[in-house]
Amino acid sequence: MYFKQSFSTPLGELLLVGTETELVGSWFTDQKYFAPELSLEKIATIETPALKQASTWLTEYFNGQLPTTELTLAPKVTPFRQRVLNQLRAIPYGTTVTYQELANKLASHPRAVGGAVAHNPLSIFIPCHRVLASDGSLHGYAGGLERKQALLELEQIL
């Protein structure tokens, strides 16, 4: 059973969706690819232990700290997208990679990787904002390029 909770960030409202023990989704409420395949009106608004941990993690993150709160992330995605998300999770705080670098690691095409990154169901928690175009420019963030830039500045990458 899924539960939801809103979390206010300096960059806008996030919707968190999870179970008692796992976080399955995190989306800015106005972003592209928002909560696909979830009937949000049927999900109860209740703070579960997993959603409370996610809120604590976000508070640490937006206070400029490297989050230490342990989370169990459980995105519901295809096997290919799971491989891409695993690569995103391996990008250290304060660093970036390019779509091409990810594609090379996955022996895939940059456009396929870009599609998987764009549909990341755990915005911020799985750091798709740390992926840049081959020339180092900001490109393709479902939450908007302004947010991507702000997240990178928060992590002092830019």
PDB file of C-alpha atoms in Angstrom:
ATOM      1  CA  MET A   1       0.000   0.000   0.000  1.00  0.00           C
ATOM      2  CA  TYR A   2       1.265   3.450  -0.916  1.00  0.00           C
ATOM      3  CA  PHE A   3       1.092   6.643   1.114  1.00  0.00           C
ATOM      4  CA  LYS A   4       1.917  10.221   0.150  1.00  0.00           C
ATOM      5  CA  GLN A   5       3.136  13.381   1.766  1.00  0.00           C
ATOM      6  CA  SER A   6       4.077  16.853   0.538  1.00  0.00           C
ATOM      7  CA  PHE A   7       7.400  18.450   1.381  1.00  0.00           C
ATOM      8  CA  SER A   8       8.158  22.140   0.831  1.00  0.00           C
ATOM      9  CA  THR A   9      11.605  22.878  -0.547  1.00  0.00           C
ATOM     10  CA  PRO A  10      13.226  26.179  -1.511  1.00  0.00           C
ATOM     11  CA  LEU A  11      12.663  25.053  -5.118  1.00  0.00           C
ATOM     12  CA  GLY A  12       8.998  24.141  -4.836  1.00  0.00           C
ATOM     13  CA  GLU A  13       6.700  21.488  -3.492  1.00  0.00           C
ATOM     14  CA  LEU A  14       7.761  17.841  -3.689  1.00  0.00           C
ATOM     15  CA  LEU A  15       5.322  14.966  -3.541  1.00  0.00           C
ATOM     16  CA  LEU A  16       6.766  11.945  -1.751  1.00  0.00           C
ATOM     17  CA  VAL A  17       5.203   8.514  -2.255  1.00  0.00           C
ATOM     18  CA  GLY A  18       6.170   5.397  -0.376  1.00  0.00           C
ATOM     19  CA  THR A  19       5.211   2.422   1.709  1.00  0.00           C
ATOM     20  CA  GLU A  20       5.824   1.952   5.422  1.00  0.00           C
ATOM     21  CA  THR A  21       9.464   1.071   4.705  1.00  0.00           C
ATOM     22  CA  GLU A  22      10.387   2.294   1.190  1.00  0.00           C
ATOM     23  CA  LEU A  23      10.376   5.505  -0.807  1.00  0.00           C
ATOM     24  CA  VAL A  24       9.076   4.834  -4.331  1.00  0.00           C
ATOM     25  CA  GLY A  25       8.630   8.342  -5.710  1.00  0.00           C
ATOM     26  CA  SER A  26       9.604  11.973  -5.349  1.00  0.00           C
ATOM     27  CA  TRP A  27       8.438  14.577  -7.850  1.00  0.00           C
ATOM     28  CA  PHE A  28       8.194  18.345  -7.997  1.00  0.00           C
ATOM     29  CA  THR A  29       4.453  18.855  -8.312  1.00  0.00           C
ATOM     30  CA  ASP A  30       4.817  20.841 -11.548  1.00  0.00           C
ATOM     31  CA  GLN A  31       7.478  18.752 -13.225  1.00  0.00           C
ATOM     32  CA  LYS A  32       7.336  16.803 -16.454  1.00  0.00           C
ATOM     33  CA  TYR A  33       6.622  13.052 -16.061  1.00  0.00           C
ATOM     34  CA  PHE A  34       4.825  13.559 -12.749  1.00  0.00           C
ATOM     35  CA  ALA A  35       3.888  10.370 -10.865  1.00  0.00           C
ATOM     36  CA  PRO A  36       3.097   8.204 -13.876  1.00  0.00           C
ATOM     37  CA  GLU A  37       0.848   5.212 -13.338  1.00  0.00           C
ATOM     38  CA  LEU A  38      -0.138   6.248  -9.807  1.00  0.00           C
ATOM     39  CA  SER A  39      -3.716   7.099  -8.897  1.00  0.00           C
ATOM     40  CA  LEU A  40      -2.725   9.855  -6.506  1.00  0.00           C
ATOM     41  CA  GLU A  41      -6.314  10.623  -5.497  1.00  0.00           C
ATOM     42  CA  LYS A  42      -6.558   7.076  -4.089  1.00  0.00           C
ATOM     43  CA  ILE A  43      -3.358   7.317  -2.031  1.00  0.00           C
ATOM     44  CA  ALA A  44      -3.788   8.336   1.609  1.00  0.00           C
ATOM     45  CA  THR A  45      -1.817  11.269   2.987  1.00  0.00           C
ATOM     46  CA  ILE A  46      -0.087   9.699   5.977  1.00  0.00           C
ATOM     47  CA  GLU A  47       3.436  10.128   7.313  1.00  0.00           C
ATOM     48  CA  THR A  48       4.993   6.671   7.357  1.00  0.00           C
ATOM     49  CA  PRO A  49       8.460   5.917   8.750  1.00  0.00           C
ATOM     50  CA  ALA A  50       9.832   5.882   5.186  1.00  0.00           C
ATOM     51  CA  LEU A  51       8.279   9.274   4.348  1.00  0.00           C
ATOM     52  CA  LYS A  52       9.517  10.727   7.640  1.00  0.00           C
ATOM     53  CA  GLN A  53      13.048   9.543   6.829  1.00  0.00           C
ATOM     54  CA  ALA A  54      12.752  11.077   3.354  1.00  0.00           C
ATOM     55  CA  SER A  55      11.690  14.409   4.880  1.00  0.00           C
ATOM     56  CA  THR A  56      14.643  14.322   7.278  1.00  0.00           C
ATOM     57  CA  TRP A  57      16.994  13.525   4.386  1.00  0.00           C
ATOM     58  CA  LEU A  58      15.611  16.448   2.356  1.00  0.00           C
ATOM     59  CA  THR A  59      15.945  18.814   5.324  1.00  0.00           C
ATOM     60  CA  GLU A  60      19.612  17.852   5.659  1.00  0.00           C
ATOM     61  CA  TYR A  61      20.164  18.214   1.922  1.00  0.00           C
ATOM     62  CA  PHE A  62      18.541  21.642   1.601  1.00  0.00           C
ATOM     63  CA  ASN A  63      20.464  22.836   4.679  1.00  0.00           C
ATOM     64  CA  GLY A  64      23.613  22.261   2.614  1.00  0.00           C
ATOM     65  CA  GLN A  65      24.632  19.098   4.443  1.00  0.00           C
ATOM     66  CA  LEU A  66      25.576  15.765   2.977  1.00  0.00           C
ATOM     67  CA  PRO A  67      22.524  13.736   4.066  1.00  0.00           C
ATOM     68  CA  THR A  68      23.220  10.972   6.561  1.00  0.00           C
ATOM     69  CA  THR A  69      19.686   9.670   7.018  1.00  0.00           C
ATOM     70  CA  GLU A  70      19.386   6.104   5.736  1.00  0.00           C
ATOM     71  CA  LEU A  71      16.699   5.507   3.119  1.00  0.00           C
ATOM     72  CA  THR A  72      15.363   2.504   1.299  1.00  0.00           C
ATOM     73  CA  LEU A  73      14.684   3.566  -2.280  1.00  0.00           C
ATOM     74  CA  ALA A  74      12.436   1.321  -4.359  1.00  0.00           C
ATOM     75  CA  PRO A  75      11.706   2.845  -7.767  1.00  0.00           C
ATOM     76  CA  LYS A  76       9.233   0.878  -9.876  1.00  0.00           C
ATOM     77  CA  VAL A  77      11.015   0.909 -13.251  1.00  0.00           C
ATOM     78  CA  THR A  78      12.128  -1.414 -16.051  1.00  0.00           C
ATOM     79  CA  PRO A  79      15.380  -3.375 -15.689  1.00  0.00           C
ATOM     80  CA  PHE A  80      17.193  -0.992 -18.077  1.00  0.00           C
ATOM     81  CA  ARG A  81      16.014   2.059 -16.167  1.00  0.00           C
ATOM     82  CA  GLN A  82      17.069   0.387 -12.920  1.00  0.00           C
ATOM     83  CA  ARG A  83      20.590  -0.016 -14.332  1.00  0.00           C
ATOM     84  CA  VAL A  84      20.630   3.687 -15.237  1.00  0.00           C
ATOM     85  CA  LEU A  85      19.330   4.670 -11.786  1.00  0.00           C
ATOM     86  CA  ASN A  86      22.023   2.529 -10.160  1.00  0.00           C
ATOM     87  CA  GLN A  87      24.642   4.474 -12.129  1.00  0.00           C
ATOM     88  CA  LEU A  88      23.052   7.767 -11.053  1.00  0.00           C
ATOM     89  CA  ARG A  89      23.167   6.696  -7.404  1.00  0.00           C
ATOM     90  CA  ALA A  90      26.912   6.116  -7.803  1.00  0.00           C
ATOM     91  CA  ILE A  91      27.577   9.752  -8.787  1.00  0.00           C
ATOM     92  CA  PRO A  92      29.176  11.310  -5.698  1.00  0.00           C
ATOM     93  CA  TYR A  93      27.730  14.438  -4.101  1.00  0.00           C
ATOM     94  CA  GLY A  94      29.437  17.481  -5.595  1.00  0.00           C
ATOM     95  CA  THR A  95      30.389  15.866  -8.914  1.00  0.00           C
ATOM     96  CA  THR A  96      28.833  15.502 -12.343  1.00  0.00           C
ATOM     97  CA  VAL A  97      28.940  13.118 -15.301  1.00  0.00           C
ATOM     98  CA  THR A  98      27.737  13.450 -18.873  1.00  0.00           C
ATOM     99  CA  TYR A  99      25.048  11.488 -20.639  1.00  0.00           C
ATOM    100  CA  GLN A 100      27.790  10.089 -22.890  1.00  0.00           C
ATOM    101  CA  GLU A 101      29.832   8.884 -19.902  1.00  0.00           C
ATOM    102  CA  LEU A 102      26.765   7.121 -18.510  1.00  0.00           C
ATOM    103  CA  ALA A 103      26.003   5.597 -21.893  1.00  0.00           C
ATOM    104  CA  ASN A 104      29.571   4.308 -22.163  1.00  0.00           C
ATOM    105  CA  LYS A 105      29.371   2.678 -18.710  1.00  0.00           C
ATOM    106  CA  LEU A 106      26.083   1.030 -19.659  1.00  0.00           C
ATOM    107  CA  ALA A 107      27.123   0.106 -23.213  1.00  0.00           C
ATOM    108  CA  SER A 108      24.044   1.966 -24.403  1.00  0.00           C
ATOM    109  CA  HIS A 109      23.055   4.942 -26.540  1.00  0.00           C
ATOM    110  CA  PRO A 110      23.049   8.406 -24.904  1.00  0.00           C
ATOM    111  CA  ARG A 111      19.424   8.998 -25.978  1.00  0.00           C
ATOM    112  CA  ALA A 112      18.259   5.798 -24.277  1.00  0.00           C
ATOM    113  CA  VAL A 113      20.132   6.806 -21.151  1.00  0.00           C
ATOM    114  CA  GLY A 114      18.684  10.317 -21.399  1.00  0.00           C
ATOM    115  CA  GLY A 115      15.160   8.922 -21.542  1.00  0.00           C
ATOM    116  CA  ALA A 116      15.762   6.833 -18.447  1.00  0.00           C
ATOM    117  CA  VAL A 117      17.313   9.787 -16.606  1.00  0.00           C
ATOM    118  CA  ALA A 118      14.375  12.010 -17.580  1.00  0.00           C
ATOM    119  CA  HIS A 119      11.897   9.531 -16.102  1.00  0.00           C
ATOM    120  CA  ASN A 120      13.744   9.162 -12.787  1.00  0.00           C
ATOM    121  CA  PRO A 121      10.936   8.616 -10.251  1.00  0.00           C
ATOM    122  CA  LEU A 122      13.057   9.695  -7.280  1.00  0.00           C
ATOM    123  CA  SER A 123      14.059  13.256  -8.055  1.00  0.00           C
ATOM    124  CA  ILE A 124      16.873  14.560  -5.836  1.00  0.00           C
ATOM    125  CA  PHE A 125      17.256  11.239  -3.960  1.00  0.00           C
ATOM    126  CA  ILE A 126      18.632   9.641  -7.122  1.00  0.00           C
ATOM    127  CA  PRO A 127      20.708  12.567  -8.426  1.00  0.00           C
ATOM    128  CA  CYS A 128      19.754  12.901 -12.088  1.00  0.00           C
ATOM    129  CA  HIS A 129      20.511  16.622 -11.731  1.00  0.00           C
ATOM    130  CA  ARG A 130      24.236  15.689 -11.734  1.00  0.00           C
ATOM    131  CA  VAL A 131      24.093  14.627 -15.389  1.00  0.00           C
ATOM    132  CA  LEU A 132      25.237  17.187 -17.946  1.00  0.00           C
ATOM    133  CA  ALA A 133      25.414  17.422 -21.719  1.00  0.00           C
ATOM    134  CA  SER A 134      28.681  16.344 -23.364  1.00  0.00           C
ATOM    135  CA  ASP A 135      29.817  19.967 -23.556  1.00  0.00           C
ATOM    136  CA  GLY A 136      29.198  20.440 -19.821  1.00  0.00           C
ATOM    137  CA  SER A 137      26.043  22.494 -20.269  1.00  0.00           C
ATOM    138  CA  LEU A 138      22.806  22.000 -18.381  1.00  0.00           C
ATOM    139  CA  HIS A 139      20.381  19.838 -20.291  1.00  0.00           C
ATOM    140  CA  GLY A 140      17.232  17.843 -19.708  1.00  0.00           C
ATOM    141  CA  TYR A 141      15.913  18.006 -16.160  1.00  0.00           C
ATOM    142  CA  ALA A 142      12.230  17.092 -15.742  1.00  0.00           C
ATOM    143  CA  GLY A 143      11.976  19.555 -12.856  1.00  0.00           C
ATOM    144  CA  GLY A 144      13.266  22.407 -15.042  1.00  0.00           C
ATOM    145  CA  LEU A 145      16.744  23.707 -15.789  1.00  0.00           C
ATOM    146  CA  GLU A 146      16.442  26.447 -13.147  1.00  0.00           C
ATOM    147  CA  ARG A 147      16.012  23.781 -10.478  1.00  0.00           C
ATOM    148  CA  LYS A 148      18.840  21.709 -11.909  1.00  0.00           C
ATOM    149  CA  GLN A 149      21.141  24.721 -11.715  1.00  0.00           C
ATOM    150  CA  ALA A 150      20.012  25.506  -8.159  1.00  0.00           C
ATOM    151  CA  LEU A 151      20.634  21.899  -7.041  1.00  0.00           C
ATOM    152  CA  LEU A 152      24.115  21.940  -8.562  1.00  0.00           C
ATOM    153  CA  GLU A 153      24.841  25.281  -6.907  1.00  0.00           C
ATOM    154  CA  LEU A 154      23.614  23.886  -3.585  1.00  0.00           C
ATOM    155  CA  GLU A 155      26.124  21.067  -3.999  1.00  0.00           C
ATOM    156  CA  GLN A 156      28.691  23.688  -5.036  1.00  0.00           C
ATOM    157  CA  ILE A 157      29.312  22.071  -8.409  1.00  0.00           C
ATOM    158  CA  LEU A 158      28.749  25.240 -10.428  1.00  0.00           C
TER     159      LEU A 158
END
